Amino acid sequence: MNLWMIFKVALRAISRNKTRSLLTALGIIVGIAAVIAVVAIGQGAQTMMMSQINSMGNNLIMVFPGSQNPGGVRGGSGSGQNLTAEDGESIARDLQHLVRAVTPVIRSGAQAIYQENNWSTQVQGVSIDFPEVRNWEMASGAFFTAADQRAGSRVCIIGQTVSDNLFPGDDPTGKSLRIRNMPFRVLGVMVRKGSNSMGSDQDDTIIAPYTTVRRVLQNSIFNNVNMLLVSLYSLDDIPVAKVEIGKLLRQRHKLGNNADDDFSTIDMTEITNTIGSITKLMTILLTTVASISLLVGGIGIMNIMLVSVTERTREIGLRMAVGAAPSDILLQFITEAMALSTVGGLIGVVIGIVGARTVGNIQQWPILITESSVVVAFLFSAAIGVFFGFYPALRASRLNPIDCLRYE
Amino acid sequence: MLINIQNLFKVYHMGDTSVNALDGVTLTIAAGEFIAIMGASGSGKSTLLNILGCLDTPSAGSYRLDDIEVSGMSRSQRARIRNQKLGFVFQNFNLLSRTNALENVELPTYYDGRISGKQRKKRASDLLERVGLGSRLDHTPAQLSGGQQQRVAIARALMNNPPVILADEPTGNLDSHSSTEIMALFTQLNSEGITIVMVTHEEDIANFAKRRIVMRDGLIVSGPESAGKETAR
Ligand SMILES: Nc1ncnc2c1ncn2[C@@H]1O[C@H](COP(=O)(O)OP(=O)(O)OP(=O)(O)O)[C@@H](O)[C@H]1O
Ligand SMILES: [Mg+2]
């Protein structure tokens, strides 16, 4: 009997008992749908997070003031420790074989006003290397210059969100907005970057020279910064660079051998690893749930196949009487179990995709349905059919033809 | 000799007691014979026919079909013999329900790789034509009368061109008119060279056969020798 014929017979046997087949396949349907949906959502979330992390900048190390205490929580910034723009310049100069660029970041909340529009946002004081560090280009206009930075000029570059809110339908370049009643000339607008991995809008910002922010907005004579962003040439250099930065800063801060660091560093690989481990945990959890569902589904198939073998004892006898060998009967029932589970798998795949899309639409999550996940799910459901169909099929194939024909 | 059975036993054990359904049967059948096996109920007729048909195995003794020893064969080898050399006709027809006449007739070829889909359909519909059901190809068993169902079963038995047809009370469930039709068909097939071995209770059905074997208590009490062999002697 050729395979296509066997498959046709199997499909017919399944469609004879539609309700029963559907109920039997339910475990498989749920299991496969869960796997597909979870993988789609998980992979989507992961790619989104990864792209957000990458959107933070090129091979970044973040240096914060304050030590990393054993609980992993940083002491509040500015809690006595100093991290200065000069530290940043020193890192850029002394570690130039590793470091592409450095920018300090000083943050200050502010209300920005243009004509009758006002918008509450965050001002970031940075250096001229900021666009390179953050890998962030200008949509229009130009970034501030070294001269602006030296002089502490009241110039700024705004993010798209600020532009949309303060200058709706207008080109902000060359206009003057007011922060704390002081005029700032807008030099340009950054391209849209979207939200970061913590979900906050990176375009809701005003960027100005750190010298300006410190002098004009913070009225501070101190040189403290909220953080230093260090961009490396290569991701592989991150461990080395962290050690080197640590040495340099300890030296600059004149810390004795026994003193704790008065700064801490975080790099993207750590964030990536954290996200990776969360994803892994979720995957393990869901794989467990899906496996249990598939196991239950498989046992359901085995059960119904045993029932089917009993119900069709006479048919088995007749097939044997006209020449079906034990292997033919074995193959027929395995195929039937496999058809049952793959049909379940197909329905599961469809439901999984639809489910993932729906969740994605409602939650505004990205969904990534890969071909391989669909193929694997499909093959896996077929394998379940073969595995759990084997025992009933073996029982059928071992029956004696004459006993089958006499069976009432 | 087409069929040669020597000292065949079939013992059924049930708890402490055992029944000798066949108690040392010796029988030879030549190609082209038409045999009726008769005897009281429980005398072992079906048991013998099932062993002849490789549906069952003897407890002891030798069964040679076409000069090949069958009794020691594996299950798949016997399946092959049933497929190629034997055709069955049962008292209760044994058609696949919810499957039309054509596909029921095609069934034996599914287990015989040699025939293509197109040939298969052609041959099955020719056979149905031949048994007078050319207009009933897509009727399911439920849509056919008993006599028609038995004719479908006969067409199925002929599908792989077997040299032997075995029939256990083929007219047992039929009225006398249909029975006569079936017997006419058997007579026709026999005249074309097919060997027919048939179990029956009915005298007038047995009269269609050329040779009669009577069984009692697991033994053949008359007609064990092949008529062909006798005339040859
Ligand atoms: N599976 C079985 N288990 C136990 N005993 C059996 C079995 N099959 C047949 N027998 C016994 O073997 C003997 C012969 O049975 P068999 O069916 O061959 O009779 P038969 O001649 O065909 O009878 P009938 O004319 O009623 O069909 C009977 O005594 C029966 O009880
Ligand atoms: Mg009988």
JSON list of C-alpha atoms in Angstrom, two decimals, chain A residues 1-2 5 9 12 16 314-315 317-329 332 396-403 405-406 408, chain B residues 12 47 50 54-56 75-76 78-80 82-83 88 90 92-99 103-104 107-108 110-112 120 156 160:
[
{"chain": "A", "resi": 1, "resn": "MET", "atom": "CA", "xyz": [0.00, 0.00, 0.00]},
{"chain": "A", "resi": 2, "resn": "ASN", "atom": "CA", "xyz": [1.60, 3.27, -0.94]},
{"chain": "A", "resi": 5, "resn": "MET", "atom": "CA", "xyz": [-3.23, 5.69, -0.03]},
{"chain": "A", "resi": 9, "resn": "VAL", "atom": "CA", "xyz": [-7.49, 6.03, 4.44]},
{"chain": "A", "resi": 12, "resn": "ARG", "atom": "CA", "xyz": [-11.11, 9.28, 6.05]},
{"chain": "A", "resi": 16, "resn": "ARG", "atom": "CA", "xyz": [-15.71, 9.78, 10.09]},
{"chain": "A", "resi": 314, "resn": "ARG", "atom": "CA", "xyz": [-13.56, -6.72, 12.10]},
{"chain": "A", "resi": 315, "resn": "GLU", "atom": "CA", "xyz": [-12.17, -4.25, 9.59]},
{"chain": "A", "resi": 317, "resn": "GLY", "atom": "CA", "xyz": [-9.60, -8.88, 10.23]},
{"chain": "A", "resi": 318, "resn": "LEU", "atom": "CA", "xyz": [-10.96, -8.25, 6.76]},
{"chain": "A", "resi": 319, "resn": "ARG", "atom": "CA", "xyz": [-7.91, -6.27, 5.69]},
{"chain": "A", "resi": 320, "resn": "MET", "atom": "CA", "xyz": [-5.72, -9.10, 6.90]},
{"chain": "A", "resi": 321, "resn": "ALA", "atom": "CA", "xyz": [-7.91, -11.63, 5.09]},
{"chain": "A", "resi": 322, "resn": "VAL", "atom": "CA", "xyz": [-7.39, -9.85, 1.78]},
{"chain": "A", "resi": 323, "resn": "GLY", "atom": "CA", "xyz": [-3.65, -9.68, 2.31]},
{"chain": "A", "resi": 324, "resn": "ALA", "atom": "CA", "xyz": [-2.67, -6.92, 4.73]},
{"chain": "A", "resi": 325, "resn": "ALA", "atom": "CA", "xyz": [0.55, -7.91, 6.48]},
{"chain": "A", "resi": 326, "resn": "PRO", "atom": "CA", "xyz": [1.12, -6.95, 10.13]},
{"chain": "A", "resi": 327, "resn": "SER", "atom": "CA", "xyz": [3.37, -4.15, 8.91]},
{"chain": "A", "resi": 328, "resn": "ASP", "atom": "CA", "xyz": [0.52, -2.76, 6.76]},
{"chain": "A", "resi": 329, "resn": "ILE", "atom": "CA", "xyz": [-1.81, -2.64, 9.76]},
{"chain": "A", "resi": 332, "resn": "GLN", "atom": "CA", "xyz": [-2.13, 2.28, 8.88]},
{"chain": "A", "resi": 396, "resn": "ALA", "atom": "CA", "xyz": [-3.69, -4.01, 16.06]},
{"chain": "A", "resi": 397, "resn": "SER", "atom": "CA", "xyz": [-0.95, -5.53, 13.96]},
{"chain": "A", "resi": 398, "resn": "ARG", "atom": "CA", "xyz": [-0.52, -8.44, 16.36]},
{"chain": "A", "resi": 399, "resn": "LEU", "atom": "CA", "xyz": [-4.16, -9.49, 16.20]},
{"chain": "A", "resi": 400, "resn": "ASN", "atom": "CA", "xyz": [-4.98, -12.82, 14.66]},
{"chain": "A", "resi": 401, "resn": "PRO", "atom": "CA", "xyz": [-7.00, -12.51, 11.44]},
{"chain": "A", "resi": 402, "resn": "ILE", "atom": "CA", "xyz": [-9.48, -15.20, 12.36]},
{"chain": "A", "resi": 403, "resn": "ASP", "atom": "CA", "xyz": [-10.07, -13.80, 15.85]},
{"chain": "A", "resi": 405, "resn": "LEU", "atom": "CA", "xyz": [-13.22, -11.80, 11.81]},
{"chain": "A", "resi": 406, "resn": "ARG", "atom": "CA", "xyz": [-15.08, -13.65, 14.55]},
{"chain": "A", "resi": 408, "resn": "GLU", "atom": "CA", "xyz": [-18.53, -9.34, 17.69]},
{"chain": "B", "resi": 12, "resn": "TYR", "atom": "CA", "xyz": [-8.73, -25.48, 21.19]},
{"chain": "B", "resi": 47, "resn": "THR", "atom": "CA", "xyz": [-12.01, -24.51, 11.20]},
{"chain": "B", "resi": 50, "resn": "ASN", "atom": "CA", "xyz": [-9.93, -21.04, 7.86]},
{"chain": "B", "resi": 54, "resn": "CYS", "atom": "CA", "xyz": [-4.22, -19.18, 6.05]},
{"chain": "B", "resi": 55, "resn": "LEU", "atom": "CA", "xyz": [-6.42, -17.19, 8.42]},
{"chain": "B", "resi": 56, "resn": "ASP", "atom": "CA", "xyz": [-5.68, -19.69, 11.15]},
{"chain": "B", "resi": 75, "resn": "ARG", "atom": "CA", "xyz": [2.47, -13.92, 9.56]},
{"chain": "B", "resi": 76, "resn": "SER", "atom": "CA", "xyz": [3.55, -11.69, 6.69]},
{"chain": "B", "resi": 78, "resn": "ARG", "atom": "CA", "xyz": [0.77, -15.92, 5.07]},
{"chain": "B", "resi": 79, "resn": "ALA", "atom": "CA", "xyz": [-0.59, -12.45, 4.38]},
{"chain": "B", "resi": 80, "resn": "ARG", "atom": "CA", "xyz": [1.17, -12.60, 1.02]},
{"chain": "B", "resi": 82, "resn": "ARG", "atom": "CA", "xyz": [-3.87, -14.70, 1.18]},
{"chain": "B", "resi": 83, "resn": "ASN", "atom": "CA", "xyz": [-3.31, -11.72, -1.03]},
{"chain": "B", "resi": 88, "resn": "PHE", "atom": "CA", "xyz": [-12.52, -15.21, 0.55]},
{"chain": "B", "resi": 90, "resn": "PHE", "atom": "CA", "xyz": [-17.91, -14.88, 3.93]},
{"chain": "B", "resi": 92, "resn": "ASN", "atom": "CA", "xyz": [-21.81, -12.09, 6.41]},
{"chain": "B", "resi": 93, "resn": "PHE", "atom": "CA", "xyz": [-20.15, -10.50, 3.35]},
{"chain": "B", "resi": 94, "resn": "ASN", "atom": "CA", "xyz": [-17.62, -8.53, 5.44]},
{"chain": "B", "resi": 95, "resn": "LEU", "atom": "CA", "xyz": [-17.59, -5.41, 3.28]},
{"chain": "B", "resi": 96, "resn": "LEU", "atom": "CA", "xyz": [-16.15, -2.17, 4.63]},
{"chain": "B", "resi": 97, "resn": "SER", "atom": "CA", "xyz": [-19.11, -0.05, 5.62]},
{"chain": "B", "resi": 98, "resn": "ARG", "atom": "CA", "xyz": [-19.25, 3.56, 4.42]},
{"chain": "B", "resi": 99, "resn": "THR", "atom": "CA", "xyz": [-16.96, 2.55, 1.58]},
{"chain": "B", "resi": 103, "resn": "GLU", "atom": "CA", "xyz": [-13.27, 0.66, -3.32]},
{"chain": "B", "resi": 104, "resn": "ASN", "atom": "CA", "xyz": [-14.34, -2.49, -1.52]},
{"chain": "B", "resi": 107, "resn": "LEU", "atom": "CA", "xyz": [-9.07, -3.48, -1.39]},
{"chain": "B", "resi": 108, "resn": "PRO", "atom": "CA", "xyz": [-6.84, -6.53, -2.09]},
{"chain": "B", "resi": 110, "resn": "TYR", "atom": "CA", "xyz": [-3.87, -2.00, -1.86]},
{"chain": "B", "resi": 111, "resn": "TYR", "atom": "CA", "xyz": [-1.72, -4.70, -0.33]},
{"chain": "B", "resi": 112, "resn": "ASP", "atom": "CA", "xyz": [-0.18, -5.67, -3.63]},
{"chain": "B", "resi": 120, "resn": "ARG", "atom": "CA", "xyz": [-6.93, -0.88, -10.32]},
{"chain": "B", "resi": 156, "resn": "ARG", "atom": "CA", "xyz": [-13.32, -8.48, -4.33]},
{"chain": "B", "resi": 160, "resn": "ASN", "atom": "CA", "xyz": [-6.01, -10.33, -7.44]}
]
